[in-house]
PDB file of C-alpha atoms in Angstrom:
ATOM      1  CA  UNK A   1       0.000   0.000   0.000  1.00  0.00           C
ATOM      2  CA  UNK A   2       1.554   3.164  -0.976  1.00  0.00           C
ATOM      3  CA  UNK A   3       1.321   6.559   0.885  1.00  0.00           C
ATOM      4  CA  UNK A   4      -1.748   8.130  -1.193  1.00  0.00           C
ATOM      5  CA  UNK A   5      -3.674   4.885  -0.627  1.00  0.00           C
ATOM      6  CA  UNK A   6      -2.679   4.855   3.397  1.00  0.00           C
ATOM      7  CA  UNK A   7      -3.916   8.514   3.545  1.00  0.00           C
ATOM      8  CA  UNK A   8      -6.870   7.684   1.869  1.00  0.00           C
ATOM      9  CA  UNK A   9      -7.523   5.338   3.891  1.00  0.00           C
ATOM     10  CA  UNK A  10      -6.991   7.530   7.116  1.00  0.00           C
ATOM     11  CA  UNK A  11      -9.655   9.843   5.811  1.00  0.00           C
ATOM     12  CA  UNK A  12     -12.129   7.447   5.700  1.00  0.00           C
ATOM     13  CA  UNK A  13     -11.502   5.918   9.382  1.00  0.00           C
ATOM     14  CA  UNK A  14     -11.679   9.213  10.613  1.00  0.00           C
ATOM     15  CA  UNK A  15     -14.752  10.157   8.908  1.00  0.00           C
ATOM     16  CA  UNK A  16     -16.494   6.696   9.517  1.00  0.00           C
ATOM     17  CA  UNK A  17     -15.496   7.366  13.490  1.00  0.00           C
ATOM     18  CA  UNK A  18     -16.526  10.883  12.955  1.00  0.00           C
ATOM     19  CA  UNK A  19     -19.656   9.960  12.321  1.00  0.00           C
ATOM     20  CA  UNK A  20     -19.964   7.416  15.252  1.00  0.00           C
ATOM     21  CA  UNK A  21     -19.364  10.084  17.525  1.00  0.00           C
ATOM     22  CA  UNK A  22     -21.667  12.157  15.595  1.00  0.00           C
ATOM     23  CA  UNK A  23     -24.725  10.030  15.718  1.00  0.00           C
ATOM     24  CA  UNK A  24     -23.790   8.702  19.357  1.00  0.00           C
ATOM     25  CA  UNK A  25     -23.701  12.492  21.027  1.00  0.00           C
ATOM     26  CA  UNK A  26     -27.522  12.717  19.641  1.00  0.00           C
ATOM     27  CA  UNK A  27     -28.589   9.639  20.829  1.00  0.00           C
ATOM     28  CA  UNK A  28     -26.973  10.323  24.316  1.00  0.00           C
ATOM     29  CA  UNK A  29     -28.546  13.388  24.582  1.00  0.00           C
ATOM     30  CA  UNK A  30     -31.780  11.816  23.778  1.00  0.00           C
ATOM     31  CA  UNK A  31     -31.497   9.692  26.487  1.00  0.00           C
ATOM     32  CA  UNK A  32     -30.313  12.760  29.159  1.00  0.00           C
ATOM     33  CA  UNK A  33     -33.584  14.676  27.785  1.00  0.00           C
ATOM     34  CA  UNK A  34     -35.301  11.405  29.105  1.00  0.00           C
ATOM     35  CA  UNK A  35     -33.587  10.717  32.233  1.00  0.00           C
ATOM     36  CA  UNK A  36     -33.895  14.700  33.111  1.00  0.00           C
ATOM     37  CA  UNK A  37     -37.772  14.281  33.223  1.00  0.00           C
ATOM     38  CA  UNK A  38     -37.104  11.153  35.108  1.00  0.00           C
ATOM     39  CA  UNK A  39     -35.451  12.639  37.809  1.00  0.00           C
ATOM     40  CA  UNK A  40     -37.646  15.439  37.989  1.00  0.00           C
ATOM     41  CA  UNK A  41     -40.383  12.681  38.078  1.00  0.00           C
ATOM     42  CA  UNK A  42     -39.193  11.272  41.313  1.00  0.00           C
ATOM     43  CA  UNK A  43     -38.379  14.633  43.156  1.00  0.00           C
ATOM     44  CA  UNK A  44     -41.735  15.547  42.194  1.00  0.00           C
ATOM     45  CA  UNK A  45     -42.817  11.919  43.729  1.00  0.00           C
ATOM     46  CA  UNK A  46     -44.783  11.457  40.464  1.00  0.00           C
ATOM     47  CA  UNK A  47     -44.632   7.604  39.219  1.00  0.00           C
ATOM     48  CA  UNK A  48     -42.046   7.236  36.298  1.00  0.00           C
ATOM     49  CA  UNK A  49     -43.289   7.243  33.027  1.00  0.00           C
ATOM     50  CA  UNK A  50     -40.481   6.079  30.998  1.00  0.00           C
ATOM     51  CA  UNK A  51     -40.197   2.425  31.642  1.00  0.00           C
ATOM     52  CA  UNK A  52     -38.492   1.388  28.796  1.00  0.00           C
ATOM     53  CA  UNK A  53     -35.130   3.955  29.322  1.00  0.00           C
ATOM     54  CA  UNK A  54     -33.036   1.632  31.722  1.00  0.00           C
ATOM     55  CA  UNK A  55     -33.120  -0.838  28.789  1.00  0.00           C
ATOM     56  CA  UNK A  56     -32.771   1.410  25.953  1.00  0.00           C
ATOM     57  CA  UNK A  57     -29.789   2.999  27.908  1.00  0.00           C
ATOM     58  CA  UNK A  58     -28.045   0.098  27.854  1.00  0.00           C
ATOM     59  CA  UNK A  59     -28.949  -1.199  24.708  1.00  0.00           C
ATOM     60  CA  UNK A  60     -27.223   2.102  23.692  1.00  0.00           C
ATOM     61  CA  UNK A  61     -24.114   1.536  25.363  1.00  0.00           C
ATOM     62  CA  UNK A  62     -24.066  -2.053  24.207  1.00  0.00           C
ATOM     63  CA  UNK A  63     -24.125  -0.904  20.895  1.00  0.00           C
ATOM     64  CA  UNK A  64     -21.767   1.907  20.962  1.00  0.00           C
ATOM     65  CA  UNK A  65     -19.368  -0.871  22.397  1.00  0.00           C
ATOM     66  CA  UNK A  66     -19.794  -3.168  19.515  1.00  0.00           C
ATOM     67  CA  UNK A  67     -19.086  -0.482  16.876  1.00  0.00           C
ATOM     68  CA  UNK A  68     -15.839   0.655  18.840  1.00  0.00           C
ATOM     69  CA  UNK A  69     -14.923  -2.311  18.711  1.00  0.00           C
ATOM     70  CA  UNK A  70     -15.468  -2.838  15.437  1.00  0.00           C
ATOM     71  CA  UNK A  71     -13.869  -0.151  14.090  1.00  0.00           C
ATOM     72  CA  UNK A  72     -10.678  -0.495  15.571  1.00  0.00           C
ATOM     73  CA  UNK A  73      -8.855  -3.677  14.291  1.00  0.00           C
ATOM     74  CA  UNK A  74      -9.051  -1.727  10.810  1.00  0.00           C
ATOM     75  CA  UNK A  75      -7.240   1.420  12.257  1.00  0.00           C
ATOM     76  CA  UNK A  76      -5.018  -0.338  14.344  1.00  0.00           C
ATOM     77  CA  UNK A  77      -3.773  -2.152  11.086  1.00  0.00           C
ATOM     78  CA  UNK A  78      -3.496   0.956   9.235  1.00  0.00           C
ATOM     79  CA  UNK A  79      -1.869   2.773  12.200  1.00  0.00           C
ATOM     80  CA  UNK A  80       0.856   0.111  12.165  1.00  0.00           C
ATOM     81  CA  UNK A  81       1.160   0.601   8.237  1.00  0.00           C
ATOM     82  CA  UNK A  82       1.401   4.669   8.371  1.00  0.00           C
ATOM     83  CA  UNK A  83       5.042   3.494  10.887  1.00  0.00           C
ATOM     84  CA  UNK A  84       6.205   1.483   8.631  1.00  0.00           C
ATOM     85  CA  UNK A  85       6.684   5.047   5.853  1.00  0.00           C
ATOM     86  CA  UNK A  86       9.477   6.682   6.669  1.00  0.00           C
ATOM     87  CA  UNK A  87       9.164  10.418   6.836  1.00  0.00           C
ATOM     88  CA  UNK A  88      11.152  11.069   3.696  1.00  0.00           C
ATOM     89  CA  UNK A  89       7.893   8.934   1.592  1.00  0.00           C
ATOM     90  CA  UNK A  90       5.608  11.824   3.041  1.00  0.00           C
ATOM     91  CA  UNK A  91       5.720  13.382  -0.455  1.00  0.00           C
ATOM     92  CA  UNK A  92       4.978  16.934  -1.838  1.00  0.00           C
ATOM     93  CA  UNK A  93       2.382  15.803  -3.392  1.00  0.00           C
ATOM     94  CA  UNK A  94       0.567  14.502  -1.140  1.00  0.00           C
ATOM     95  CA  UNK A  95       0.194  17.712   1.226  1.00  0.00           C
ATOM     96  CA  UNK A  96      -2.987  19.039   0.025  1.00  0.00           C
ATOM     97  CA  UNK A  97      -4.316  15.129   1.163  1.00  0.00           C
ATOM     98  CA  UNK A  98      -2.071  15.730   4.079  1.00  0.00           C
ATOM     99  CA  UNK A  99      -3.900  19.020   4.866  1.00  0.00           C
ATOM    100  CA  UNK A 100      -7.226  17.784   4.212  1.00  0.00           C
ATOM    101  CA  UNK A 101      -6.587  14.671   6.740  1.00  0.00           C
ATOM    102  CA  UNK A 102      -5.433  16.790   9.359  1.00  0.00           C
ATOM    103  CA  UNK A 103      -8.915  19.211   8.882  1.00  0.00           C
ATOM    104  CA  UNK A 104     -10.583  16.003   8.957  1.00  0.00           C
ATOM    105  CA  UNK A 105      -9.253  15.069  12.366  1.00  0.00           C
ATOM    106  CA  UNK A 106     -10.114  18.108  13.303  1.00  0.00           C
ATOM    107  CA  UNK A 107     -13.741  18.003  12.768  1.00  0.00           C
ATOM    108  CA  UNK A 108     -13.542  14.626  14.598  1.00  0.00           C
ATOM    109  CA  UNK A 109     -12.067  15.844  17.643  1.00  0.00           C
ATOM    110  CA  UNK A 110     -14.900  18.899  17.582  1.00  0.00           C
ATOM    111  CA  UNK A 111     -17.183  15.640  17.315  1.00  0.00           C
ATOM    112  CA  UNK A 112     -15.255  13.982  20.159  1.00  0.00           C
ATOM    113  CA  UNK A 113     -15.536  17.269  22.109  1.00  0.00           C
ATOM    114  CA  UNK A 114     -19.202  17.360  21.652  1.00  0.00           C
ATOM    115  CA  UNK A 115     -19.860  13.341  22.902  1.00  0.00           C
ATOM    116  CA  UNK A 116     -17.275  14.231  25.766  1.00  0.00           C
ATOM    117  CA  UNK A 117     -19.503  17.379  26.988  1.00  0.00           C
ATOM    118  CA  UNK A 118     -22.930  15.348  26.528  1.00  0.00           C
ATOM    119  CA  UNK A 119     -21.515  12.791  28.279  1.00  0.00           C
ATOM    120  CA  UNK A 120     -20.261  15.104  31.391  1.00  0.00           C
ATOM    121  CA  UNK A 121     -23.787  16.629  31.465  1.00  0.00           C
ATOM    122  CA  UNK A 122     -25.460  13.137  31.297  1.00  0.00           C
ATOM    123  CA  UNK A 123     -22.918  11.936  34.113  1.00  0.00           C
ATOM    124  CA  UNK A 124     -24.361  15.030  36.286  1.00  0.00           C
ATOM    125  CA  UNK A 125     -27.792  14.696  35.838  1.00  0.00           C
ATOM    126  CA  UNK A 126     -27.148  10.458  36.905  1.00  0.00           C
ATOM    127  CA  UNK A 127     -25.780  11.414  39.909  1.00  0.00           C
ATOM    128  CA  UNK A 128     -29.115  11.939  41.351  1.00  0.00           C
ATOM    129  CA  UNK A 129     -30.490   8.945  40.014  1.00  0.00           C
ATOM    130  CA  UNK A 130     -31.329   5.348  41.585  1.00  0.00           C
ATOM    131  CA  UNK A 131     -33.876   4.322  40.624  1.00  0.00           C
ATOM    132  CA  UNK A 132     -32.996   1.932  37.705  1.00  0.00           C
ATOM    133  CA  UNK A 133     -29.060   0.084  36.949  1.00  0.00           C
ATOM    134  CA  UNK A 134     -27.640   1.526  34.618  1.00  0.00           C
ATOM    135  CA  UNK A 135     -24.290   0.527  32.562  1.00  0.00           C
ATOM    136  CA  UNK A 136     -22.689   4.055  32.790  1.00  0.00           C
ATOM    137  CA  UNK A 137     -19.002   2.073  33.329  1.00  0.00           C
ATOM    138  CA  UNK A 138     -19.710   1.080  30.082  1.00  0.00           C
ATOM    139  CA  UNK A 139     -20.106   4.461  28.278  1.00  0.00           C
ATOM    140  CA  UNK A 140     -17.522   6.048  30.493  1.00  0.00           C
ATOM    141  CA  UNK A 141     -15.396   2.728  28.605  1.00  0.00           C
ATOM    142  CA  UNK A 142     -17.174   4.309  25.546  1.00  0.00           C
ATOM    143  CA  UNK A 143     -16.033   8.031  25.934  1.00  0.00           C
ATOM    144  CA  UNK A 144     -12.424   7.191  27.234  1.00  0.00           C
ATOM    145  CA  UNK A 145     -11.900   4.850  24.446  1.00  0.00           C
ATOM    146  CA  UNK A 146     -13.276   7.813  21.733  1.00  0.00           C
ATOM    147  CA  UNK A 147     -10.878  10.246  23.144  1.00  0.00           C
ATOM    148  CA  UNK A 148      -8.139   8.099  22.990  1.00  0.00           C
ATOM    149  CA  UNK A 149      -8.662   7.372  19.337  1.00  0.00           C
ATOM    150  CA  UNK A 150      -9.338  10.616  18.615  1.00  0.00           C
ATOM    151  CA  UNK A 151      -6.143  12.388  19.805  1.00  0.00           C
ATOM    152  CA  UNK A 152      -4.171   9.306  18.460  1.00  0.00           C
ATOM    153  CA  UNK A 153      -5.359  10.456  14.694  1.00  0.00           C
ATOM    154  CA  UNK A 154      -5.047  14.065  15.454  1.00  0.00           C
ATOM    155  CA  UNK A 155      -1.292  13.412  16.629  1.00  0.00           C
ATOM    156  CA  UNK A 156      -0.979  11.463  13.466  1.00  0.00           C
ATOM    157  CA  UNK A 157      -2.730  13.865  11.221  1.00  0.00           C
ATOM    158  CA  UNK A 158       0.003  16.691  12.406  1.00  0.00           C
ATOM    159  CA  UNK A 159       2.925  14.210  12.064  1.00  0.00           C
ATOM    160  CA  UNK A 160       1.926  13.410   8.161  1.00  0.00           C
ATOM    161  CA  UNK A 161       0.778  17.315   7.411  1.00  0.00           C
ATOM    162  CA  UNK A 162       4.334  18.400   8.734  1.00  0.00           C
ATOM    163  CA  UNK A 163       6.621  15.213   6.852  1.00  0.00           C
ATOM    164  CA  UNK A 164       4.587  16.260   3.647  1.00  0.00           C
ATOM    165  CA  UNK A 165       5.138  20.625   4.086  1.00  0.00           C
ATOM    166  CA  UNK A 166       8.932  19.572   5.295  1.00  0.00           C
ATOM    167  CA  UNK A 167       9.184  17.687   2.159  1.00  0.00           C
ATOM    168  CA  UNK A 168       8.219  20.233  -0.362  1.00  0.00           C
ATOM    169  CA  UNK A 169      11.321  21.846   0.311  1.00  0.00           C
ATOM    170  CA  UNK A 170      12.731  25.536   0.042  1.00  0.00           C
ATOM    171  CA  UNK A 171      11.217  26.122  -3.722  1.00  0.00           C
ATOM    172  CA  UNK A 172       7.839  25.760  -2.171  1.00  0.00           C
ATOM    173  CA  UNK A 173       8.190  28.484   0.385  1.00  0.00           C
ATOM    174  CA  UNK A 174       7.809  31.362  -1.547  1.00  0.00           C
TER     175      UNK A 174
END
């Protein structure tokens, strides 16, 4: 696999993970919307009218698990392919892909930012709840996991966009 093709393939992981975290920080804050009425439910001493959220919680978190998990034996494989290219193979040509990688992990860790902040706010408002069990290890698991990937492509992202602007050399400059 050559360097265009390993870049390529960057973009997409970070995309496809992009949108993970994307469609995971609206269903999480789906489920805080619900769990906020809960709780004011029960201070109120009204009887709970959302039976079904303990299970669709951690249904959620279940799945969100699975497609972690799923995604990662494909970037840890290209991970281990993008340090096996020496920094001299980081082309001029490839710096406007470069670039446009390293805006893509961008927008993913603004997406990672967003699930992170959801999931603080979702943390607070559980603090105050009992009433049901609830797998919240497993989306902290979730979150930690999604940061760490994230800052892993965004250090990665900067390493490739500076190889490929190093490599262009003085001519380039201007």
């Amino acid at each position: 696999m050559n360097t265009e093709q390993i870049l390529t393939d960057l973009s997409n992981q970070s995309d496809s993970l992009r949108a993970l975290a994307l469609n995971a920080t609206q269903e999480l804050r789906l489920l805080q919307q619900r769990l906020e009425q809960i709780v004011q439910q029960l201070r109120k001493n009204i009887a709970i009218r959302d039976q079904a959220f303990a299970t669709d919680f951690n249904t959620f978190c279940l799945n969100l698990r699975h497609q972690l998990d799923a995604w990662e034996p494909a970037w840890t494989q290209t991970r281990a392919l993008v340090r096996t290219v020496k920094p001299g193979q980081w082309n001029a040509e490839l710096a406007l892909t470069a670039k446009g990688f390293n805006s893509q992990a961008r927008m993913l860790s603004r997406a990672n930012d967003e699930f992170t902040t959801v999931y603080s706010n979702f943390v607070q408002i559980y603090k105050s709840f009992t009433a049901a069990k609830l797998h919240v290890f497993l989306l902290t698991s979730c979150q930690t996991d999604m940061e760490n990937l994230t800052s892993k492509i965004l250090f990665l992202a900067r390493e490739i966009a500076t190889y490929t602007s190093r490599n262009r050399g003085t001519y380039a400059r201007g």
